[in-house]
């Protein structure tokens, strides 16, 4: 429709379904879960819309019932990477040239299909292979991902609207071009929403992408590919190449057409990719945009004026929801002695009451951690704390992988402010507490700031405004998402743009215009309506 | 000693997949190979070089690692039977 200036509908956040007893959404979700569990699907690589099978297989296991496999997937290698790059570059010209309104219409349709027809499917896939309870799946794979699509398409329009001033006699315009090449999206297991967002945010801006999902989350990612296809994302715009990080990642990074990386995962892997790009910098056709969100050692600092009940709930929800496997999960807390006296027993009671188990039992607050490697890694930290002289396990500390990868919600108390588990990212249901003298609040804020290399999320609990102000100032660079009297998890698209700096990433705020700006390369065009016909300027005239 | 199962050029992801108990050993050596719930990319040698291991230390550690995984093989028992879902979990540690 060339003769119209279109407006993308102003987005609102997707409402969260309640999944109450007897509700239609709960019945449908349970039916879908049962169906998925009773079959085993074969997941192909998808390149240029074509299904590719290599025979080099991986498994989709249910973490809370790890003997149960509900899918197998074909792994990509260097050959498939080359094919994917060719397919992406082949699709690029048409996709980048498509009127932006049409690209946006496709992704608005993706959002709507996810909100309706695909909601229970993607939620069930996430619950089963990523071991999320219904609520955690709903806020992630349904609501947050729908929000990503709706807000990103709206922000895309806002970016395209932005134009420079023009002096009389000319018209200056800014064209927000797609990047010259492809974007490599590397997505994590812990959020299906991030998995869907990383390849699609660049695509909304006219780019093509290669998508390597986490090996433990291929199952839900495959259903997202089906969603993209049905909504009309053209073949080759998003190419699905599951496989081992090194087998897929290394050849991708060698491609001269690499134009960007959209990454969520570990700091070590991100830094390794950045170094590789640095070493290859002369080989690329353009400087790759590097966007990454990595680890966190997210904190809660309580002041003596804190509301103890609010603090308790924030610790339990912030540290243990989704088994602590959120980049934003609270994994260290600093509590003043006078507050600890009031907090300790109710906190222990709350944690004792947490039920853990299968996602099919909707009464379970917690489920399993993602896989064997994660289970072992977390268990090693707990064993370390058990053996230490300067720490004790206040509650939890047990783990069992006989049926699923279950780890109890665990609270470690330490007298050492630099104890291993208060510094290192564990990525599991483990929080370490340090109890400080009431009069050491300011010192403790500095301690919190200096204890970890990360700076993703953090929270302060206080009713005293001066204490809040002090925390905001001292912890200015300690978190990209800072919370006052709230848990440090649960950022909402359009409300709390998400991302952190220092070792936590490039802080390009997923789901915000800030992020989308990384996926365009502006071209300025000046058109002069009546160009000069004499090279001589007026000052050249004789007196 | 017989030929090593694990070599320094192997990807970390491959080592953990084939020899899950390797992680316990590496963790004790302060070589974190799982972050954000996922194996880090790259070879074991690259990971150890990041930790400033010398070439000699790398060779020695790989030998120790191979001995460890030989003495602590994975007891993985996987089948495709649909298990009855257990609503609780038991504590083993």
Coordinates of C-alpha atoms in Angstrom, one line a residue:
Chain A
X1 CA 0.0 0.0 0.0
X2 CA 2.3 2.8 -1.2
X3 CA 0.0 5.7 -0.7
X4 CA -0.5 5.6 3.1
X5 CA 1.6 6.3 6.1
X6 CA 0.9 3.4 8.4
X7 CA 0.9 3.3 12.2
X8 CA 1.8 0.1 14.0
X9 CA -0.7 -0.5 16.8
X10 CA 0.6 0.8 20.1
X11 CA 1.5 -2.4 22.0
X12 CA 0.3 -3.5 25.4
X13 CA 1.7 -6.4 27.4
X14 CA 0.1 -9.7 26.8
X15 CA -2.1 -10.7 29.7
X16 CA -1.0 -13.7 31.7
X17 CA -3.3 -16.7 31.8
X18 CA -4.1 -18.0 35.3
X19 CA -4.2 -21.8 34.7
X20 CA -6.6 -22.1 37.6
X21 CA -8.2 -25.4 38.4
X22 CA -10.8 -26.3 35.8
X23 CA -9.8 -23.4 33.4
X24 CA -10.0 -24.1 29.7
X25 CA -6.3 -23.1 29.3
X26 CA -5.3 -25.5 31.9
X27 CA -7.2 -28.4 30.3
X28 CA -5.7 -27.6 26.9
X29 CA -2.2 -27.3 28.3
X30 CA -2.4 -30.6 30.1
X31 CA -3.8 -32.4 27.0
X32 CA -0.9 -31.0 25.0
X33 CA 1.6 -32.1 27.6
X34 CA 0.2 -35.6 27.5
X35 CA 0.3 -35.8 23.7
X36 CA 3.9 -34.5 23.5
X37 CA 5.0 -37.0 26.1
X38 CA 3.6 -39.9 24.3
X39 CA 5.4 -39.3 21.0
X40 CA 9.0 -38.9 19.9
X41 CA 9.6 -36.4 17.1
X42 CA 12.5 -36.1 14.7
X43 CA 13.7 -32.5 14.4
X44 CA 15.5 -31.5 11.2
X45 CA 17.9 -28.7 10.5
X46 CA 15.9 -26.1 8.5
X47 CA 17.8 -24.1 5.9
X48 CA 16.1 -22.0 3.3
X49 CA 12.9 -23.6 4.3
X50 CA 14.2 -27.0 3.5
X51 CA 14.5 -29.8 6.0
X52 CA 18.1 -31.2 6.2
X53 CA 19.0 -34.4 8.0
X54 CA 22.6 -35.2 8.9
X55 CA 22.1 -38.3 10.9
X56 CA 24.4 -36.9 13.6
X57 CA 21.8 -36.9 16.3
X58 CA 21.1 -35.2 19.6
X59 CA 18.4 -36.0 22.1
X60 CA 15.5 -33.9 23.6
X61 CA 15.2 -35.2 27.2
X62 CA 12.8 -34.2 29.9
X63 CA 15.0 -32.8 32.7
X64 CA 12.7 -33.9 35.5
X65 CA 12.4 -37.4 34.0
X66 CA 15.7 -37.7 32.2
X67 CA 15.2 -41.2 30.9
X68 CA 12.3 -39.9 28.9
X69 CA 13.2 -38.7 25.4
X70 CA 10.5 -36.9 23.4
X71 CA 12.6 -35.9 20.4
X72 CA 15.8 -36.3 18.6
X73 CA 17.4 -33.6 16.4
X74 CA 19.9 -33.5 13.6
X75 CA 23.0 -31.6 14.3
X76 CA 24.5 -29.2 11.9
X77 CA 28.2 -29.1 11.1
X78 CA 30.4 -26.9 8.9
X79 CA 28.7 -28.1 5.7
X80 CA 25.3 -27.1 6.9
X81 CA 26.6 -23.8 8.2
X82 CA 27.9 -23.0 4.7
X83 CA 24.5 -24.0 3.3
X84 CA 22.7 -21.8 5.8
X85 CA 24.9 -18.8 5.0
X86 CA 24.2 -19.2 1.3
X87 CA 20.4 -19.5 2.0
X88 CA 20.4 -16.5 4.2
X89 CA 22.3 -14.3 1.7
X90 CA 20.0 -15.6 -1.0
X91 CA 17.0 -14.4 0.9
X92 CA 18.5 -11.1 2.0
X93 CA 17.9 -8.9 -1.0
X94 CA 14.2 -9.5 -1.2
X95 CA 13.7 -9.4 2.6
X96 CA 15.6 -6.2 3.1
X97 CA 13.8 -4.6 0.2
X98 CA 10.3 -5.7 1.4
X99 CA 8.3 -2.6 2.5
X100 CA 8.8 -2.4 6.3
X101 CA 5.0 -2.5 6.9
X102 CA 4.9 -5.9 5.3
X103 CA 7.7 -7.2 7.4
X104 CA 6.0 -5.9 10.5
X105 CA 2.7 -7.4 9.5
X106 CA 4.4 -10.8 9.3
X107 CA 5.7 -10.5 12.8
X108 CA 2.5 -9.1 14.1
X109 CA 1.0 -12.2 12.8
X110 CA 3.7 -14.3 14.5
X111 CA 2.6 -12.6 17.8
X112 CA -1.0 -13.2 17.2
X113 CA -0.6 -16.9 16.3
X114 CA 1.6 -17.4 19.4
X115 CA -1.1 -15.7 21.6
X116 CA -3.7 -18.1 20.3
X117 CA -3.1 -21.2 18.2
X118 CA 0.5 -21.9 19.3
X119 CA 0.3 -20.7 22.9
X120 CA -0.3 -24.1 24.5
X121 CA 2.1 -25.8 22.1
X122 CA 5.1 -23.6 22.8
X123 CA 4.3 -23.5 26.6
X124 CA 4.1 -27.3 26.7
X125 CA 7.3 -27.7 24.8
X126 CA 9.0 -25.3 27.2
X127 CA 7.6 -27.0 30.3
X128 CA 8.7 -30.4 29.2
X129 CA 12.2 -30.0 27.8
X130 CA 13.2 -27.0 29.9
X131 CA 11.4 -28.1 33.0
X132 CA 9.4 -25.0 33.7
X133 CA 6.2 -25.0 35.6
X134 CA 3.1 -23.6 33.9
X135 CA 3.4 -20.1 35.2
X136 CA 7.1 -19.8 34.4
X137 CA 6.4 -21.1 30.9
X138 CA 3.4 -18.8 30.4
X139 CA 5.4 -15.6 31.4
X140 CA 8.3 -16.7 29.2
X141 CA 7.3 -18.6 26.1
X142 CA 3.9 -17.0 25.7
X143 CA 3.8 -13.5 27.2
X144 CA 7.3 -12.3 27.0
X145 CA 7.8 -13.6 23.5
X146 CA 4.5 -12.1 22.3
X147 CA 5.6 -8.8 23.8
X148 CA 9.0 -9.0 22.0
X149 CA 7.2 -9.3 18.7
X150 CA 4.7 -6.6 19.3
X151 CA 7.0 -4.1 20.9
X152 CA 9.8 -4.7 18.5
X153 CA 7.6 -4.1 15.5
X154 CA 6.3 -0.9 17.1
X155 CA 9.8 0.3 17.9
X156 CA 10.9 -0.5 14.3
X157 CA 8.3 2.0 13.1
X158 CA 9.5 4.5 15.6
X159 CA 13.1 4.1 14.3
X160 CA 12.0 4.5 10.7
X161 CA 10.1 7.6 11.7
X162 CA 13.2 9.3 13.0
X163 CA 14.4 11.7 10.3
X164 CA 16.8 14.6 10.2
X165 CA 16.0 18.3 9.7
X166 CA 16.1 19.8 6.3
X167 CA 17.2 23.4 5.4
X168 CA 15.1 25.2 2.8
X169 CA 15.7 23.9 -0.7
X170 CA 16.7 20.4 0.2
X171 CA 15.3 17.3 1.8
X172 CA 17.5 15.2 4.1
X173 CA 16.4 11.7 4.8
X174 CA 17.7 8.7 6.8
X175 CA 17.3 5.2 5.5
X176 CA 17.7 2.5 8.1
X177 CA 19.3 -0.2 6.1
X178 CA 19.6 -3.8 7.1
X179 CA 23.2 -4.9 7.8
X180 CA 25.2 -6.2 4.9
X181 CA 25.5 -9.8 5.6
X182 CA 23.8 -12.1 8.1
X183 CA 23.3 -12.1 11.8
X184 CA 24.3 -15.1 14.0
X185 CA 21.8 -15.7 16.8
X186 CA 23.0 -17.9 19.6
X187 CA 20.2 -18.6 22.1
X188 CA 20.1 -20.0 25.6
X189 CA 18.0 -22.8 27.1
X190 CA 16.5 -20.8 29.9
X191 CA 14.1 -18.5 28.1
X192 CA 12.1 -19.5 25.0
X193 CA 11.3 -15.9 24.6
X194 CA 15.0 -15.0 24.2
X195 CA 15.4 -17.9 21.8
X196 CA 12.6 -16.5 19.7
X197 CA 13.7 -12.9 20.0
X198 CA 17.4 -13.1 19.1
X199 CA 17.0 -14.3 15.5
X200 CA 13.8 -12.3 14.9
X201 CA 14.7 -8.9 16.3
X202 CA 17.3 -8.4 13.5
X203 CA 14.9 -10.0 11.0
X204 CA 12.2 -7.4 11.9
X205 CA 14.8 -4.8 10.8
X206 CA 15.3 -6.5 7.5
X207 CA 18.2 -8.8 8.3
X208 CA 18.6 -12.5 7.7
X209 CA 19.8 -14.8 10.5
X210 CA 21.4 -18.1 11.3
X211 CA 20.0 -19.5 14.5
X212 CA 21.8 -21.9 16.8
X213 CA 19.5 -22.8 19.7
X214 CA 20.9 -24.3 22.9
X215 CA 21.2 -28.0 22.6
X216 CA 18.9 -28.5 25.6
X217 CA 16.2 -26.3 24.1
X218 CA 16.0 -27.5 20.5
X219 CA 12.5 -28.9 21.1
X220 CA 10.7 -25.6 21.8
X221 CA 12.9 -23.8 19.2
X222 CA 11.7 -26.2 16.5
X223 CA 8.0 -25.3 17.3
X224 CA 9.0 -21.6 17.0
X225 CA 10.3 -22.4 13.5
X226 CA 7.0 -23.9 12.7
X227 CA 5.3 -20.7 14.0
X228 CA 7.6 -18.5 11.9
X229 CA 6.8 -20.6 8.8
X230 CA 3.1 -20.5 9.3
X231 CA 3.1 -16.7 9.9
X232 CA 4.8 -16.1 6.6
X233 CA 8.4 -15.5 7.5
X234 CA 10.0 -16.2 4.1
X235 CA 12.3 -19.2 3.6
X236 CA 16.0 -18.3 4.3
X237 CA 15.3 -15.3 6.5
X238 CA 15.7 -17.4 9.7
X239 CA 17.8 -20.6 9.3
X240 CA 17.7 -23.2 12.0
X241 CA 21.1 -24.9 12.7
X242 CA 21.1 -26.7 16.0
X243 CA 24.4 -28.4 16.9
X244 CA 27.4 -28.2 19.1
X245 CA 28.6 -24.7 19.8
X246 CA 32.0 -25.2 18.4
X247 CA 31.0 -27.2 15.4
X248 CA 28.5 -24.6 14.4
X249 CA 30.0 -21.4 15.8
X250 CA 33.5 -21.7 14.5
X251 CA 32.7 -21.8 10.8
X252 CA 30.1 -19.1 11.2
X253 CA 32.6 -16.7 12.8
X254 CA 35.0 -17.4 9.9
X255 CA 32.5 -16.1 7.3
X256 CA 33.3 -12.8 5.7
X257 CA 29.6 -12.1 5.5
X258 CA 29.1 -12.2 9.3
X259 CA 27.4 -8.8 10.0
X260 CA 26.4 -9.3 13.6
X261 CA 26.1 -11.6 16.6
X262 CA 23.0 -11.6 18.8
X263 CA 24.0 -13.8 21.8
X264 CA 22.7 -14.8 25.2
X265 CA 24.8 -17.3 27.1
X266 CA 28.0 -17.6 29.1
X267 CA 30.6 -14.8 29.5
X268 CA 33.4 -17.2 28.6
X269 CA 31.7 -18.2 25.3
X270 CA 30.9 -14.6 24.5
X271 CA 34.4 -13.4 25.1
X272 CA 35.8 -16.3 23.1
X273 CA 33.5 -15.3 20.1
X274 CA 34.6 -11.6 20.5
X275 CA 38.3 -12.6 20.4
X276 CA 37.7 -14.7 17.3
X277 CA 36.0 -11.8 15.6
X278 CA 38.9 -9.6 16.6
X279 CA 41.4 -11.9 15.1
X280 CA 39.4 -12.1 11.9
X281 CA 38.5 -8.4 11.7
X282 CA 40.3 -7.9 8.4
X283 CA 38.4 -10.6 6.7
X284 CA 34.9 -9.3 7.3
X285 CA 33.1 -7.2 4.7
X286 CA 31.7 -5.0 7.4
X287 CA 32.4 -4.6 11.1
X288 CA 30.2 -7.2 12.9
X289 CA 27.8 -5.8 15.4
X290 CA 28.4 -7.7 18.6
X291 CA 25.4 -7.8 21.0
X292 CA 25.5 -10.1 24.0
X293 CA 23.8 -10.7 27.3
X294 CA 25.8 -13.0 29.5
X295 CA 26.1 -13.9 33.1
X296 CA 25.1 -12.3 36.4
X297 CA 25.8 -12.5 40.1
X298 CA 22.6 -10.7 41.0
X299 CA 22.2 -9.3 44.4
X300 CA 19.8 -8.2 47.1
X301 CA 21.0 -5.6 49.6
X302 CA 18.7 -5.1 52.6
X303 CA 18.8 -2.0 54.8
X304 CA 17.8 -2.0 58.5
X305 CA 14.6 -0.2 57.4
X306 CA 13.6 -3.0 55.0
X307 CA 10.2 -4.6 55.1
X308 CA 11.1 -8.1 56.3
X309 CA 8.2 -9.9 54.7
X310 CA 8.8 -8.2 51.3
X311 CA 12.5 -9.1 51.6
X312 CA 11.7 -12.7 52.4
X313 CA 9.4 -13.1 49.4
X314 CA 11.9 -11.5 47.1
X315 CA 14.6 -13.9 48.2
X316 CA 12.4 -16.9 47.7
X317 CA 11.0 -15.9 44.3
X318 CA 14.2 -14.2 43.1
X319 CA 16.5 -17.0 43.9
X320 CA 14.4 -20.1 43.4
X321 CA 11.9 -19.6 40.6
X322 CA 12.8 -21.6 37.6
X323 CA 15.4 -23.2 39.9
X324 CA 17.6 -20.1 39.9
X325 CA 18.3 -20.6 36.2
X326 CA 17.6 -17.0 35.2
X327 CA 20.4 -14.7 34.3
X328 CA 18.7 -12.3 36.7
X329 CA 18.2 -14.7 39.6
X330 CA 19.2 -13.5 43.1
X331 CA 22.3 -15.4 44.1
X332 CA 23.7 -13.3 46.8
X333 CA 22.1 -11.2 49.6
X334 CA 23.5 -8.9 52.2
X335 CA 21.3 -8.7 55.3
X336 CA 21.8 -6.5 58.4
X337 CA 22.0 -8.4 61.7
X338 CA 18.8 -6.8 63.1
X339 CA 16.8 -7.8 60.0
X340 CA 18.3 -11.3 60.0
X341 CA 17.0 -12.0 63.5
X342 CA 13.5 -11.4 62.1
X343 CA 14.0 -12.9 58.7
X344 CA 15.8 -16.2 59.4
X345 CA 13.0 -18.4 60.7
X346 CA 10.2 -17.3 58.3
X347 CA 12.6 -17.7 55.4
X348 CA 13.5 -21.2 56.4
X349 CA 9.8 -22.0 56.9
X350 CA 9.0 -20.6 53.4
X351 CA 11.7 -22.6 51.8
X352 CA 10.7 -25.8 53.6
X353 CA 7.2 -25.4 52.1
X354 CA 8.4 -25.3 48.5
X355 CA 7.3 -28.3 46.5
X356 CA 9.5 -29.6 43.8
X357 CA 9.0 -32.2 41.1
X358 CA 7.3 -32.8 37.8
X359 CA 5.8 -30.0 35.8
X360 CA 2.7 -32.0 35.3
X361 CA 1.9 -31.5 39.0
X362 CA 0.9 -27.9 39.0
X363 CA 1.4 -27.6 42.7
X364 CA 5.2 -27.7 42.2
X365 CA 6.9 -24.4 42.6
X366 CA 10.2 -25.8 41.4
X367 CA 11.2 -28.4 38.9
X368 CA 14.5 -29.8 37.7
X369 CA 17.6 -28.1 36.5
X370 CA 18.3 -28.4 32.8
X371 CA 20.7 -31.3 32.4
X372 CA 23.3 -33.5 33.8
X373 CA 26.2 -31.0 33.3
X374 CA 24.3 -28.2 35.0
X375 CA 23.3 -30.6 37.8
X376 CA 26.9 -31.7 38.4
X377 CA 28.1 -28.1 38.3
X378 CA 25.7 -26.8 40.8
X379 CA 26.2 -29.9 43.1
X380 CA 30.0 -29.2 43.1
X381 CA 29.3 -25.7 44.5
X382 CA 27.1 -27.1 47.2
X383 CA 29.7 -29.7 48.1
X384 CA 32.3 -27.0 48.3
X385 CA 30.1 -25.0 50.7
X386 CA 29.5 -28.0 52.8
X387 CA 33.2 -28.6 53.2
X388 CA 34.1 -25.0 53.9
X389 CA 35.0 -23.7 57.3
X390 CA 33.6 -20.2 56.6
X391 CA 30.2 -21.3 55.3
X392 CA 27.3 -23.4 56.3
X393 CA 24.2 -24.7 54.6
X394 CA 21.2 -23.0 56.3
X395 CA 18.6 -25.0 54.4
X396 CA 18.6 -27.3 51.4
X397 CA 21.9 -28.7 50.1
X398 CA 20.5 -32.0 48.9
X399 CA 20.3 -33.1 45.4
X400 CA 19.1 -36.2 43.5
X401 CA 19.5 -37.2 39.9
X402 CA 18.0 -40.6 40.0
X403 CA 14.9 -39.6 38.1
X404 CA 15.3 -36.0 37.3
X405 CA 17.9 -33.4 37.9
X406 CA 16.6 -32.1 41.2
X407 CA 18.4 -29.7 43.5
X408 CA 16.8 -28.4 46.6
X409 CA 16.5 -24.7 47.1
X410 CA 19.7 -24.0 49.0
X411 CA 20.7 -21.1 51.3
X412 CA 24.4 -20.8 52.1
X413 CA 25.4 -18.6 55.0
X414 CA 28.9 -17.3 54.9
X415 CA 31.1 -15.2 57.2
X416 CA 33.5 -14.6 54.3
X417 CA 32.3 -11.7 52.1
X418 CA 34.5 -13.1 49.3
X419 CA 33.4 -16.7 49.6
X420 CA 33.4 -18.6 46.3
X421 CA 29.6 -19.0 46.1
X422 CA 29.0 -15.3 46.7
X423 CA 31.3 -14.3 43.9
X424 CA 30.8 -16.9 41.1
X425 CA 27.7 -17.5 39.0
X426 CA 26.2 -20.8 39.9
X427 CA 23.1 -20.7 37.7
X428 CA 21.0 -22.9 40.0
X429 CA 18.8 -22.7 43.1
X430 CA 21.5 -21.5 45.4
X431 CA 21.8 -18.2 47.2
X432 CA 24.5 -17.1 49.5
X433 CA 23.8 -14.7 52.4
X434 CA 26.2 -12.5 54.2
X435 CA 25.1 -11.0 57.4
X436 CA 26.6 -7.5 58.2
X437 CA 26.6 -5.2 61.2
X438 CA 23.8 -2.7 61.1
X439 CA 26.1 0.3 61.0
X440 CA 28.0 -1.0 58.0
X441 CA 25.4 -0.3 55.3
X442 CA 27.5 2.0 53.2
X443 CA 30.5 -0.3 53.4
X444 CA 28.3 -3.2 52.4
X445 CA 27.1 -1.4 49.3
X446 CA 30.7 -0.9 48.3
X447 CA 31.4 -4.5 49.1
X448 CA 28.5 -5.6 46.9
X449 CA 29.7 -3.4 44.0
X450 CA 33.2 -4.8 44.2
X451 CA 32.5 -8.5 44.8
X452 CA 31.6 -9.7 41.3
X453 CA 32.7 -8.8 37.8
X454 CA 29.0 -8.9 36.6
X455 CA 26.5 -6.1 36.6
X456 CA 23.2 -7.5 35.4
X457 CA 20.5 -7.1 38.1
X458 CA 20.3 -6.1 41.7
X459 CA 17.8 -4.9 44.3
X460 CA 17.8 -2.8 47.4
X461 CA 15.2 -3.2 50.2
X462 CA 14.7 -0.2 52.4
X463 CA 11.9 2.1 53.5
X464 CA 14.4 4.9 54.4
X465 CA 14.7 7.1 51.3
X466 CA 18.2 8.2 52.1
X467 CA 19.2 4.5 52.2
X468 CA 17.6 4.0 48.8
X469 CA 19.4 7.0 47.4
X470 CA 22.7 5.9 48.7
X471 CA 22.2 2.4 47.2
X472 CA 21.3 3.9 43.8
X473 CA 24.4 6.0 43.8
X474 CA 27.0 3.5 45.1
X475 CA 25.5 0.7 43.0
X476 CA 25.1 2.9 39.8
X477 CA 27.2 0.6 37.7
X478 CA 26.6 -2.6 39.5
X479 CA 23.4 -3.5 37.7
X480 CA 21.8 -2.7 34.4
X481 CA 18.4 -3.5 35.9
X482 CA 18.1 -2.1 39.4
X483 CA 15.1 -2.8 41.6
X484 CA 13.9 -0.9 44.7
X485 CA 11.8 -3.1 47.0
X486 CA 11.3 -5.7 44.4
X487 CA 13.0 -9.0 43.4
X488 CA 15.7 -8.6 40.8
X489 CA 14.0 -10.9 38.3
X490 CA 10.9 -10.6 36.0
X491 CA 11.7 -7.7 33.7
X492 CA 8.8 -7.0 31.4
X493 CA 9.2 -5.9 27.8
X494 CA 8.3 -2.3 27.3
X495 CA 8.5 -1.6 31.1
X496 CA 12.0 -2.6 32.3
X497 CA 14.3 -2.8 29.3
X498 CA 16.7 -5.7 30.1
X499 CA 20.5 -6.0 30.1
X500 CA 23.6 -5.3 32.0
X501 CA 27.2 -4.1 31.5
X502 CA 30.6 -5.1 32.9
X503 CA 31.0 -8.8 32.4
X504 CA 27.2 -9.2 32.0
X505 CA 27.1 -8.0 28.4
X506 CA 26.9 -5.1 26.0
X507 CA 23.7 -3.8 27.7
X508 CA 21.8 -3.4 24.5
X509 CA 18.5 -3.9 26.2
X510 CA 16.5 -6.7 24.6
X511 CA 13.0 -5.7 23.6
X512 CA 13.8 -2.1 23.3
X513 CA 14.6 0.4 20.5
X514 CA 18.2 0.5 21.8
X515 CA 18.6 -3.1 20.7
X516 CA 16.9 -2.7 17.3
X517 CA 19.2 0.2 16.5
X518 CA 22.1 -2.3 16.5
X519 CA 20.6 -4.1 13.6
X520 CA 20.4 -1.2 11.1
X521 CA 23.1 0.7 9.3
X522 CA 21.7 4.2 8.5
X523 CA 22.2 5.8 5.2
X524 CA 21.9 9.6 5.0
X525 CA 20.5 11.0 1.8
X526 CA 20.6 14.7 0.9
X527 CA 18.5 15.8 -2.1
X528 CA 19.0 19.3 -3.3
X529 CA 16.0 20.7 -5.3
X530 CA 17.7 23.5 -7.1
X531 CA 21.4 22.9 -7.2
X532 CA 23.9 25.8 -7.8
X533 CA 25.0 26.3 -11.4
X534 CA 28.1 28.5 -10.7
X535 CA 31.0 27.2 -8.6
X536 CA 31.8 30.8 -7.3
X537 CA 30.7 31.6 -3.8
X538 CA 29.6 35.2 -3.1
X539 CA 32.6 36.0 -1.0
X540 CA 34.8 35.7 -4.2
X541 CA 33.3 39.0 -5.5
X542 CA 35.7 42.0 -5.7
X543 CA 34.9 45.0 -3.4
Chain B
X1 CA 49.3 -46.1 30.3
X2 CA 46.8 -46.8 27.5
X3 CA 45.9 -44.2 25.0
X4 CA 44.0 -41.3 26.5
X5 CA 40.2 -41.2 26.0
X6 CA 40.2 -37.4 26.3
X7 CA 42.6 -35.2 24.4
X8 CA 43.3 -31.6 24.8
X9 CA 41.9 -30.8 21.4
X10 CA 38.5 -32.2 22.2
X11 CA 35.6 -29.8 22.5
X12 CA 34.4 -29.2 26.1
X13 CA 30.9 -30.0 25.0
X14 CA 31.9 -33.4 23.5
X15 CA 33.9 -34.3 26.7
X16 CA 31.0 -33.6 28.9
X17 CA 28.6 -35.5 26.7
X18 CA 30.9 -38.6 26.5
X19 CA 32.4 -38.4 30.0
X20 CA 30.1 -36.6 32.3
X21 CA 32.1 -37.3 35.4
X22 CA 34.9 -35.2 33.8
X23 CA 33.2 -32.1 35.1
X24 CA 33.7 -33.1 38.8
X25 CA 37.4 -33.4 38.2
X26 CA 37.7 -30.2 36.2
X27 CA 35.6 -28.3 38.8
X28 CA 38.1 -29.3 41.5
X29 CA 40.8 -27.9 39.3
X30 CA 38.9 -24.6 39.2
X31 CA 38.2 -25.1 35.5
X32 CA 34.6 -24.1 35.1
X33 CA 33.3 -25.7 31.9
X34 CA 29.6 -25.2 32.4
X35 CA 28.3 -21.6 32.6
X36 CA 24.7 -20.4 32.3
X37 CA 23.7 -24.1 32.3
X38 CA 25.6 -24.9 29.2
X39 CA 29.1 -26.2 28.3
X40 CA 31.4 -23.4 27.2
X41 CA 32.5 -23.4 23.5
X42 CA 36.0 -24.3 22.5
X43 CA 38.5 -27.1 23.2
X44 CA 39.7 -28.1 26.7
X45 CA 43.1 -26.8 25.8
X46 CA 41.7 -23.4 25.0
X47 CA 39.8 -23.3 28.3
X48 CA 42.8 -24.3 30.3
X49 CA 45.0 -21.7 28.5
X50 CA 42.4 -19.1 29.6
X51 CA 43.1 -20.2 33.1
X52 CA 46.9 -19.7 32.5
X53 CA 47.8 -23.3 32.6
X54 CA 51.2 -24.0 31.0
X55 CA 51.7 -26.6 28.3
X56 CA 53.2 -28.9 30.8
X57 CA 50.3 -28.4 33.3
X58 CA 47.8 -29.0 30.5
X59 CA 49.4 -32.3 29.6
X60 CA 49.7 -33.4 33.2
X61 CA 46.1 -32.4 34.0
X62 CA 44.7 -34.2 30.9
X63 CA 46.5 -37.4 32.1
X64 CA 45.0 -37.0 35.5
X65 CA 41.6 -36.4 34.0
X66 CA 41.8 -39.5 31.9
X67 CA 42.7 -41.6 35.0
X68 CA 39.7 -40.0 36.8
X69 CA 37.1 -40.8 34.2
X70 CA 38.5 -44.3 33.8
X71 CA 38.1 -44.9 37.6
X72 CA 34.8 -43.0 37.7
X73 CA 32.8 -44.1 34.6
X74 CA 29.4 -42.7 34.0
X75 CA 26.6 -45.0 35.3
X76 CA 24.2 -43.7 32.7
X77 CA 21.1 -46.0 32.4
X78 CA 19.0 -44.7 29.7
X79 CA 16.0 -46.3 28.1
X80 CA 13.0 -45.1 26.2
X81 CA 10.4 -46.7 28.4
X82 CA 7.7 -44.2 29.6
X83 CA 8.4 -44.1 33.3
X84 CA 5.7 -43.6 35.9
X85 CA 5.9 -40.1 37.0
X86 CA 7.0 -39.7 40.6
X87 CA 5.5 -36.7 42.3
X88 CA 8.2 -36.5 44.8
X89 CA 11.9 -36.8 44.9
X90 CA 14.2 -38.5 47.3
X91 CA 17.2 -37.1 49.0
X92 CA 20.4 -39.0 48.4
X93 CA 23.1 -36.6 49.8

